[in-house]
Amino acid sequence: MRIFLKVWRQATPRDRGGFVDYTAENISPDMSFLEMLDVVNESLIVKGQDPIAFDSDCREGICGTCGFLVGGVPHGPDPGTSVCQLHMRRFKDDDRLVLEPWRARAFPVLKDLVVDRSAFDRIIQAGGYTSVNVGGAQDANLILVAKTASDKAMDSAACIGCGACVAACKNASAALFTSAKVAHLAFLPQGQPERATRVVAMVERHDAEGFGSCSNEGECEAVCPKEIPITNIAHMNREYLRAMLVTRD
Amino acid sequence: MPSRFRRVLSSSVGTKLLMGLTGAALFVYMLLHLAGNALILAGEDVFNEYSHMLISNPLILPIELGLLAVFLLHVYKAVTMWMSNRAARPVGYLKKELAGHTSRKSLSSSTMIGSGLFILGFVVIHVKQFKFGTFYQVTDSTVRDLYQTEIEVFQNPFWVTVYVLATLLVGLHLRHGFASAFQSLGLDHPLYTRRLTALGVLFALLIGVGLAVIPVWVYFRY
Ligand code: SF4
Ligand code: FES
């Protein structure tokens, strides 16, 4: 296969950057999208040029490290798929694809397609954990968790923190990410003690990082590699309302 | 720690809660407004009686002030939110496609600020033309002949066009706003959430087209 690429190149965070055209040749349809970029990069290195920088780690869709826009869609056109799990058979020979980094004030570009997502870490640091010291492991049946609750918590916890939701949102809002983390703990008994302070602190951090607010369009949900639904956002808003109206501390 | 009140006013989620709440209130108002105005189809006497009943009620002033406050809060929050949302993405994309799949992005959802600002401008003109418009009196009584004012305004094809456009934009605004308010307020349940979009379309058509019918009807009748 042959693919024409238009890739965002930016040497440093302060560099102005711009798009550069590349041709990916001799691509197997069985390659993943990142493997295709590896091939391009090898040819660049041979020519003594700087390879295209992009993030990746597990390359099996579970770590959340990879991510950029492929042809105008975060993680590319396949639903529920991170870009490392996107395969070249999805495209046609001689397709033209634009590759761009996530764009958000809170996600400054570090290099080419790599952005700094530490804003997500700071949202977690603001409250996405439980600070109760639980001691040694206790009997699993001591705290009963309903199957439905544990299932829902697991669904929300499936968020891998990739940032595609922010990239897709017209407001660069991280509402989906934040809400997944809020909901995941709100479903479980372990999350109850800090339930109210958590949602308030995480929302505050979310705003301070410069993310926008949610317009309820659901573009995030549609690009999310883990298909985290925006019902999580409704849940977060409910938690927030509860924290504001009935929580006393 | 900022106070709860300040927090609700300023945080992204608090803003959405306020937008949902004020939006829902304005939606209910629009339903009543449509129902009341539809009385024009029942003729001059019924309509004037209805409007007289409204303005002669001592509760009307506090209700109007409350409505104004809700409206202004909705507008103020919408504008500040829109500005901070724009600031959240200083550099845009070269190519951005609709995500498709489960996304609910629509013409309506992408034009909320535009339709909203148009409606804001329209409301100012609308209130001026009717509430503070020409005062006719029904012969031999103190009742205001609002019917006459309405005929006067809608004699002009220009105003008919403006009103039809504005009411259709109200419908467009509600198309997204209806379901969106539920989501913002955290009212989400498998029982009804899936039906909200369709219900929003229904209400958008009812209110948008329903209100648009009135100026057209008056124009062709007189
Ligand atoms: S919610 Fe989905 S798109 Fe957003 S960070 Fe988590 S996994 Fe990525
Ligand atoms: S590299 Fe781990 S999810 Fe793509």
XYZ file of N, CA, C and O in Angstrom, chain B residues 12-129:
472
model
N -17.030 24.845 35.860
C -17.605 24.373 34.593
C -18.874 23.571 34.850
O -19.877 23.746 34.154
N -18.841 22.701 35.840
C -20.031 21.876 36.095
C -21.147 22.725 36.699
O -22.314 22.596 36.325
N -20.775 23.635 37.617
C -21.787 24.533 38.181
C -22.472 25.346 37.086
O -23.690 25.519 37.081
N -21.667 25.806 36.132
C -22.210 26.564 35.006
C -23.222 25.730 34.236
O -24.306 26.207 33.888
N -22.882 24.459 33.997
C -23.800 23.598 33.259
C -25.089 23.350 34.044
O -26.169 23.288 33.469
N -24.944 23.223 35.357
C -26.147 23.033 36.182
C -27.048 24.256 36.051
O -28.269 24.134 35.881
N -26.442 25.435 36.105
C -27.238 26.663 35.982
C -27.862 26.788 34.598
O -29.020 27.185 34.455
N -27.085 26.433 33.579
C -27.627 26.501 32.211
C -28.815 25.558 32.056
O -29.828 25.900 31.449
N -28.671 24.366 32.618
C -29.740 23.379 32.522
C -30.992 23.849 33.249
O -32.109 23.756 32.736
N -30.765 24.387 34.440
C -31.889 24.818 35.272
C -32.624 26.012 34.651
O -33.848 26.012 34.508
N -31.844 27.027 34.246
C -32.480 28.206 33.650
C -33.092 27.841 32.299
O -34.184 28.316 31.959
N -32.413 26.971 31.565
C -32.941 26.535 30.269
C -34.274 25.825 30.449
O -35.228 26.070 29.696
N -34.349 24.960 31.455
C -35.593 24.226 31.706
C -36.715 25.202 32.066
O -37.851 25.065 31.591
N -36.383 26.199 32.877
C -37.396 27.186 33.268
C -37.892 27.951 32.035
O -39.097 28.170 31.854
N -36.950 28.335 31.174
C -37.338 29.090 29.979
C -38.154 28.218 29.029
O -39.066 28.707 28.355
N -37.849 26.932 29.023
C -38.613 26.001 28.192
C -40.072 25.952 28.660
O -41.003 26.046 27.839
N -40.252 25.832 29.964
C -41.614 25.797 30.512
C -42.334 27.100 30.165
O -43.497 27.109 29.744
N -41.595 28.203 30.292
C -42.197 29.489 29.937
C -42.644 29.499 28.474
O -43.740 29.975 28.140
N -41.791 28.963 27.606
C -42.125 28.970 26.174
C -43.387 28.162 25.883
O -44.192 28.539 25.022
N -43.556 27.056 26.619
C -44.775 26.261 26.439
C -46.005 27.095 26.795
O -47.004 27.115 26.065
N -45.909 27.807 27.950
C -47.036 28.629 28.390
C -47.281 29.768 27.406
O -48.415 30.103 27.074
N -46.181 30.347 26.948
C -46.259 31.462 26.020
C -46.946 31.025 24.724
O -47.787 31.746 24.173
N -46.587 29.833 24.261
C -47.211 29.299 23.049
C -48.708 29.080 23.280
O -49.543 29.490 22.471
N -49.011 28.450 24.412
C -50.415 28.163 24.711
C -51.218 29.460 24.774
O -52.308 29.571 24.196
N -50.676 30.465 25.463
C -51.372 31.734 25.595
C -51.574 32.411 24.260
O -52.673 32.867 23.922
N -50.498 32.437 23.458
C -50.584 33.148 22.189
C -51.443 32.440 21.165
O -51.994 33.069 20.256
N -51.551 31.118 21.336
C -52.392 30.365 20.398
C -53.844 30.824 20.521
O -54.639 30.626 19.598
N -54.156 31.483 21.645
C -55.528 31.961 21.833
C -55.929 32.996 20.785
O -57.117 33.276 20.615
N -54.921 33.562 20.109
C -55.256 34.545 19.078
C -56.120 33.900 17.993
O -56.964 34.550 17.383
N -55.915 32.595 17.816
C -56.695 31.878 16.805
C -58.164 31.788 17.235
O -59.044 31.593 16.404
N -58.406 31.961 18.544
C -59.782 31.872 19.050
C -60.514 33.205 18.908
O -61.671 33.327 19.300
N -59.811 34.203 18.402
C -60.491 35.465 18.144
C -60.115 36.585 19.109
O -59.488 36.368 20.144
N -60.535 37.761 18.707
C -60.190 39.008 19.371
C -60.537 39.019 20.863
O -59.708 39.344 21.703
N -61.787 38.678 21.175
C -62.254 38.806 22.557
C -61.506 37.887 23.511
O -61.052 38.312 24.567
N -61.411 36.636 23.115
C -60.716 35.661 23.966
C -59.286 36.114 24.222
O -58.788 36.103 25.351
N -58.627 36.546 23.148
C -57.216 36.923 23.262
C -57.049 38.133 24.177
O -56.194 38.144 25.069
N -57.863 39.146 23.974
C -57.744 40.346 24.806
C -58.087 40.066 26.262
O -57.466 40.612 27.172
N -59.061 39.209 26.444
C -59.442 38.841 27.815
C -58.275 38.158 28.516
O -57.971 38.437 29.664
N -57.658 37.254 27.762
C -56.514 36.514 28.322
C -55.390 37.482 28.686
O -54.833 37.429 29.780
N -55.077 38.394 27.780
C -53.965 39.301 28.052
C -54.330 40.250 29.196
O -53.488 40.609 30.014
N -55.603 40.592 29.283
C -56.019 41.454 30.390
C -55.885 40.725 31.727
O -55.428 41.300 32.722
N -56.278 39.476 31.719
C -56.168 38.666 32.928
C -54.707 38.610 33.390
O -54.402 38.722 34.573
N -53.799 38.503 32.420
C -52.376 38.432 32.766
C -51.903 39.743 33.381
O -51.344 39.775 34.470
N -52.137 40.848 32.672
C -51.533 42.107 33.148
C -52.242 42.689 34.354
O -51.683 43.508 35.062
N -53.479 42.249 34.620
C -54.157 42.804 35.779
C -53.888 41.983 37.044
O -54.318 42.334 38.125
N -53.139 40.900 36.871
C -52.804 40.088 38.037
C -51.629 40.736 38.797
O -50.598 41.021 38.200
N -51.787 40.975 40.113
C -50.695 41.625 40.855
C -49.409 40.787 40.896
O -48.326 41.323 41.142
N -49.525 39.496 40.643
C -48.328 38.641 40.699
C -47.474 38.755 39.436
O -46.359 38.263 39.392
N -48.029 39.432 38.421
C -47.340 39.418 37.138
C -45.969 40.101 37.214
O -44.995 39.633 36.610
N -45.875 41.186 37.993
C -44.593 41.900 38.064
C -43.485 41.037 38.667
O -42.422 40.888 38.042
N -43.711 40.460 39.883
C -42.652 39.575 40.400
C -42.321 38.415 39.453
O -41.140 38.059 39.309
N -43.323 37.867 38.801
C -43.056 36.756 37.874
C -42.209 37.237 36.702
O -41.237 36.598 36.301
N -42.553 38.417 36.191
C -41.784 38.961 35.064
C -40.342 39.234 35.459
O -39.415 38.958 34.698
N -40.177 39.769 36.663
C -38.815 40.053 37.121
C -38.020 38.752 37.285
O -36.845 38.686 36.934
N -38.689 37.732 37.808
C -38.039 36.432 37.963
C -37.634 35.866 36.614
O -36.507 35.387 36.430
N -38.541 35.966 35.671
C -38.280 35.468 34.318
C -37.093 36.207 33.700
O -36.203 35.601 33.096
N -37.083 37.527 33.915
C -35.981 38.338 33.388
C -34.653 37.891 34.000
O -33.647 37.742 33.299
N -34.670 37.643 35.315
C -33.444 37.223 35.997
C -32.957 35.886 35.435
O -31.768 35.716 35.152
N -33.883 34.949 35.266
C -33.530 33.626 34.725
C -32.955 33.776 33.317
O -31.926 33.200 32.974
N -33.611 34.595 32.511
C -33.186 34.827 31.137
C -31.776 35.429 31.105
O -30.897 34.957 30.375
N -31.567 36.459 31.922
C -30.263 37.121 31.914
C -29.160 36.197 32.414
O -28.044 36.210 31.898
N -29.480 35.373 33.413
C -28.484 34.430 33.920
C -28.107 33.432 32.817
O -26.924 33.129 32.615
N -29.110 32.963 32.099
C -28.890 32.014 30.998
C -27.978 32.646 29.937
O -27.020 32.020 29.483
N -28.270 33.883 29.596
C -27.485 34.572 28.567
C -26.064 34.832 29.067
O -25.079 34.524 28.385
N -25.973 35.350 30.285
C -24.660 35.704 30.826
C -23.758 34.468 30.907
O -22.615 34.479 30.467
N -24.317 33.376 31.454
C -23.525 32.158 31.603
C -23.142 31.587 30.234
O -22.045 31.080 30.051
N -24.071 31.687 29.285
C -23.795 31.154 27.942
C -22.632 31.896 27.301
O -21.728 31.278 26.738
N -22.640 33.210 27.423
C -21.598 34.005 26.761
C -20.238 33.788 27.424
O -19.237 33.543 26.751
N -20.198 33.825 28.760
C -18.908 33.632 29.437
C -18.392 32.210 29.188
O -17.196 32.008 28.977
N -19.307 31.246 29.174
C -18.915 29.861 28.939
C -18.352 29.701 27.524
O -17.321 29.058 27.326
N -19.027 30.333 26.572
C -18.582 30.235 25.189
C -17.176 30.818 25.045
O -16.312 30.252 24.373
N -16.933 31.941 25.745
C -15.613 32.563 25.634
C -14.535 31.679 26.264
O -13.462 31.499 25.690
N -14.812 31.111 27.437
C -13.766 30.282 28.048
C -13.595 28.977 27.272
O -12.491 28.432 27.211
N -14.670 28.494 26.659
C -14.527 27.290 25.838
C -13.666 27.538 24.608
O -12.916 26.671 24.170
N -13.794 28.725 24.069
C -12.954 29.050 22.909
C -11.496 29.185 23.317
O -10.599 28.782 22.599
N -11.305 29.739 24.504
C -9.939 29.911 24.997
C -9.289 28.566 25.302
O -8.065 28.454 25.359
N -10.109 27.527 25.497
C -9.560 26.206 25.834
C -8.874 25.550 24.638
O -8.179 24.557 24.804
N -9.105 26.072 23.439
C -8.391 25.544 22.268
C -7.868 26.695 21.433
O -8.493 27.093 20.447
N -6.708 27.242 21.827
C -6.182 28.413 21.094
C -5.739 28.060 19.677
O -5.864 28.888 18.785
N -5.209 26.856 19.455
C -4.802 26.450 18.107
C -5.780 25.388 17.622
O -5.994 24.385 18.300
N -6.395 25.641 16.490
C -7.400 24.699 15.981
C -6.793 23.599 15.139
O -5.565 23.472 15.035
N -7.647 22.805 14.531
C -7.199 21.702 13.688
C -7.209 22.118 12.226
O -8.014 22.950 11.816
N -6.318 21.490 11.458
C -6.354 21.697 10.009
C -7.565 20.959 9.457
O -8.292 21.452 8.613
N -7.761 19.752 9.961
C -8.871 18.929 9.478
C -9.570 18.311 10.674
O -8.945 17.658 11.494
N -10.862 18.568 10.779
C -11.608 17.965 11.887
C -12.919 17.440 11.325
O -13.681 18.160 10.703
N -13.118 16.134 11.512
C -14.331 15.502 10.997
C -15.297 15.231 12.147
O -14.888 15.120 13.294
N -16.566 15.071 11.811
C -17.522 14.633 12.826
C -17.155 13.218 13.254
O -16.779 12.401 12.428
N -17.295 12.968 14.546
C -16.902 11.650 15.039
C -17.911 10.579 14.645
O -17.569 9.407 14.547
N -19.150 10.973 14.409
C -20.167 9.993 14.001
C -20.487 9.018 15.125
O -20.473 9.396 16.284
N -20.727 7.768 14.757
C -21.076 6.732 15.741
C -22.184 7.209 16.680
O -23.259 7.571 16.235
N -21.854 7.272 17.988
C -22.903 7.613 18.960
C -23.029 9.114 19.195
O -23.825 9.543 20.028
N -22.234 9.927 18.518
C -22.247 11.361 18.782
C -23.614 11.977 18.498
O -24.295 11.602 17.552
N -24.005 12.931 19.342
C -25.284 13.608 19.137
C -25.079 15.000 18.564
O -25.986 15.827 18.596
N -23.882 15.276 18.095
C -23.608 16.599 17.536
C -24.556 16.843 16.358
O -24.758 15.977 15.522
N -25.143 18.012 16.326
C -26.109 18.320 15.275
C -25.965 19.782 14.874
O -25.217 20.532 15.503
N -26.704 20.159 13.858
C -26.724 21.574 13.465
C -27.131 22.415 14.677
O -26.553 23.458 14.967
N -28.113 21.919 15.391
C -28.608 22.628 16.562
C -27.521 22.789 17.618
O -27.283 23.881 18.131
N -26.835 21.685 17.940
C -25.855 21.749 19.028
C -24.660 22.606 18.654
O -23.995 23.175 19.512
N -24.367 22.710 17.345
C -23.196 23.504 16.943
C -23.520 24.980 16.791
O -22.626 25.778 16.558
N -24.793 25.334 16.894
C -25.142 26.737 16.658
C -25.828 27.360 17.874
O -26.483 28.389 17.749
N -25.664 26.751 19.045
C -26.385 27.238 20.223
C -26.087 28.711 20.525
O -26.981 29.489 20.807
N -24.806 29.086 20.429
C -24.468 30.475 20.765
C -25.071 31.432 19.733
O -25.603 32.495 20.071
N -25.027 31.043 18.458
C -25.579 31.885 17.393
C -27.087 32.021 17.501
O -27.624 33.145 17.517
N -27.778 30.878 17.602
C -29.238 30.949 17.712
C -29.608 31.696 18.985
O -30.526 32.519 19.000
N -28.847 31.461 20.051
C -29.124 32.123 21.320
C -28.997 33.633 21.225
O -29.870 34.381 21.688
N -27.909 34.096 20.599
C -27.705 35.549 20.507
C -28.762 36.199 19.617
O -29.230 37.310 19.895
N -29.149 35.497 18.567
C -30.208 36.030 17.709
C -31.500 36.163 18.509
O -32.188 37.195 18.450
N -31.812 35.134 19.284
C -33.034 35.162 20.090
C -32.970 36.299 21.111
O -33.955 36.998 21.338
N -31.770 36.497 21.696
C -31.610 37.606 22.642
C -31.990 38.933 22.000
O -32.783 39.716 22.545
N -31.413 39.182 20.822
C -31.723 40.422 20.106
C -33.205 40.516 19.791
O -33.846 41.554 19.968
N -33.759 39.390 19.368
C -35.165 39.360 19.003
C -36.062 39.659 20.202
O -37.038 40.405 20.084
N -35.720 39.078 21.349
C -36.561 39.259 22.543
C -36.669 40.740 22.895
O -37.745 41.228 23.268
N -35.544 41.463 22.755
C -35.568 42.894 23.061
C -36.594 43.603 22.167
O -37.457 44.355 22.636
N -36.529 43.329 20.871
C -37.454 43.952 19.922
C -38.897 43.519 20.207
O -39.819 44.329 20.241
N -39.043 42.227 20.457
C -40.360 41.639 20.681
C -41.058 42.262 21.890
O -42.234 42.641 21.825
N -40.327 42.404 22.989
C -40.915 42.988 24.202
C -41.264 44.453 23.948
O -42.306 44.943 24.366
N -40.387 45.129 23.213
C -40.632 46.531 22.916
C -41.886 46.675 22.051
O -42.721 47.541 22.272
N -42.027 45.795 21.080
C -43.169 45.901 20.154
C -44.506 45.557 20.800
O -45.532 46.082 20.414
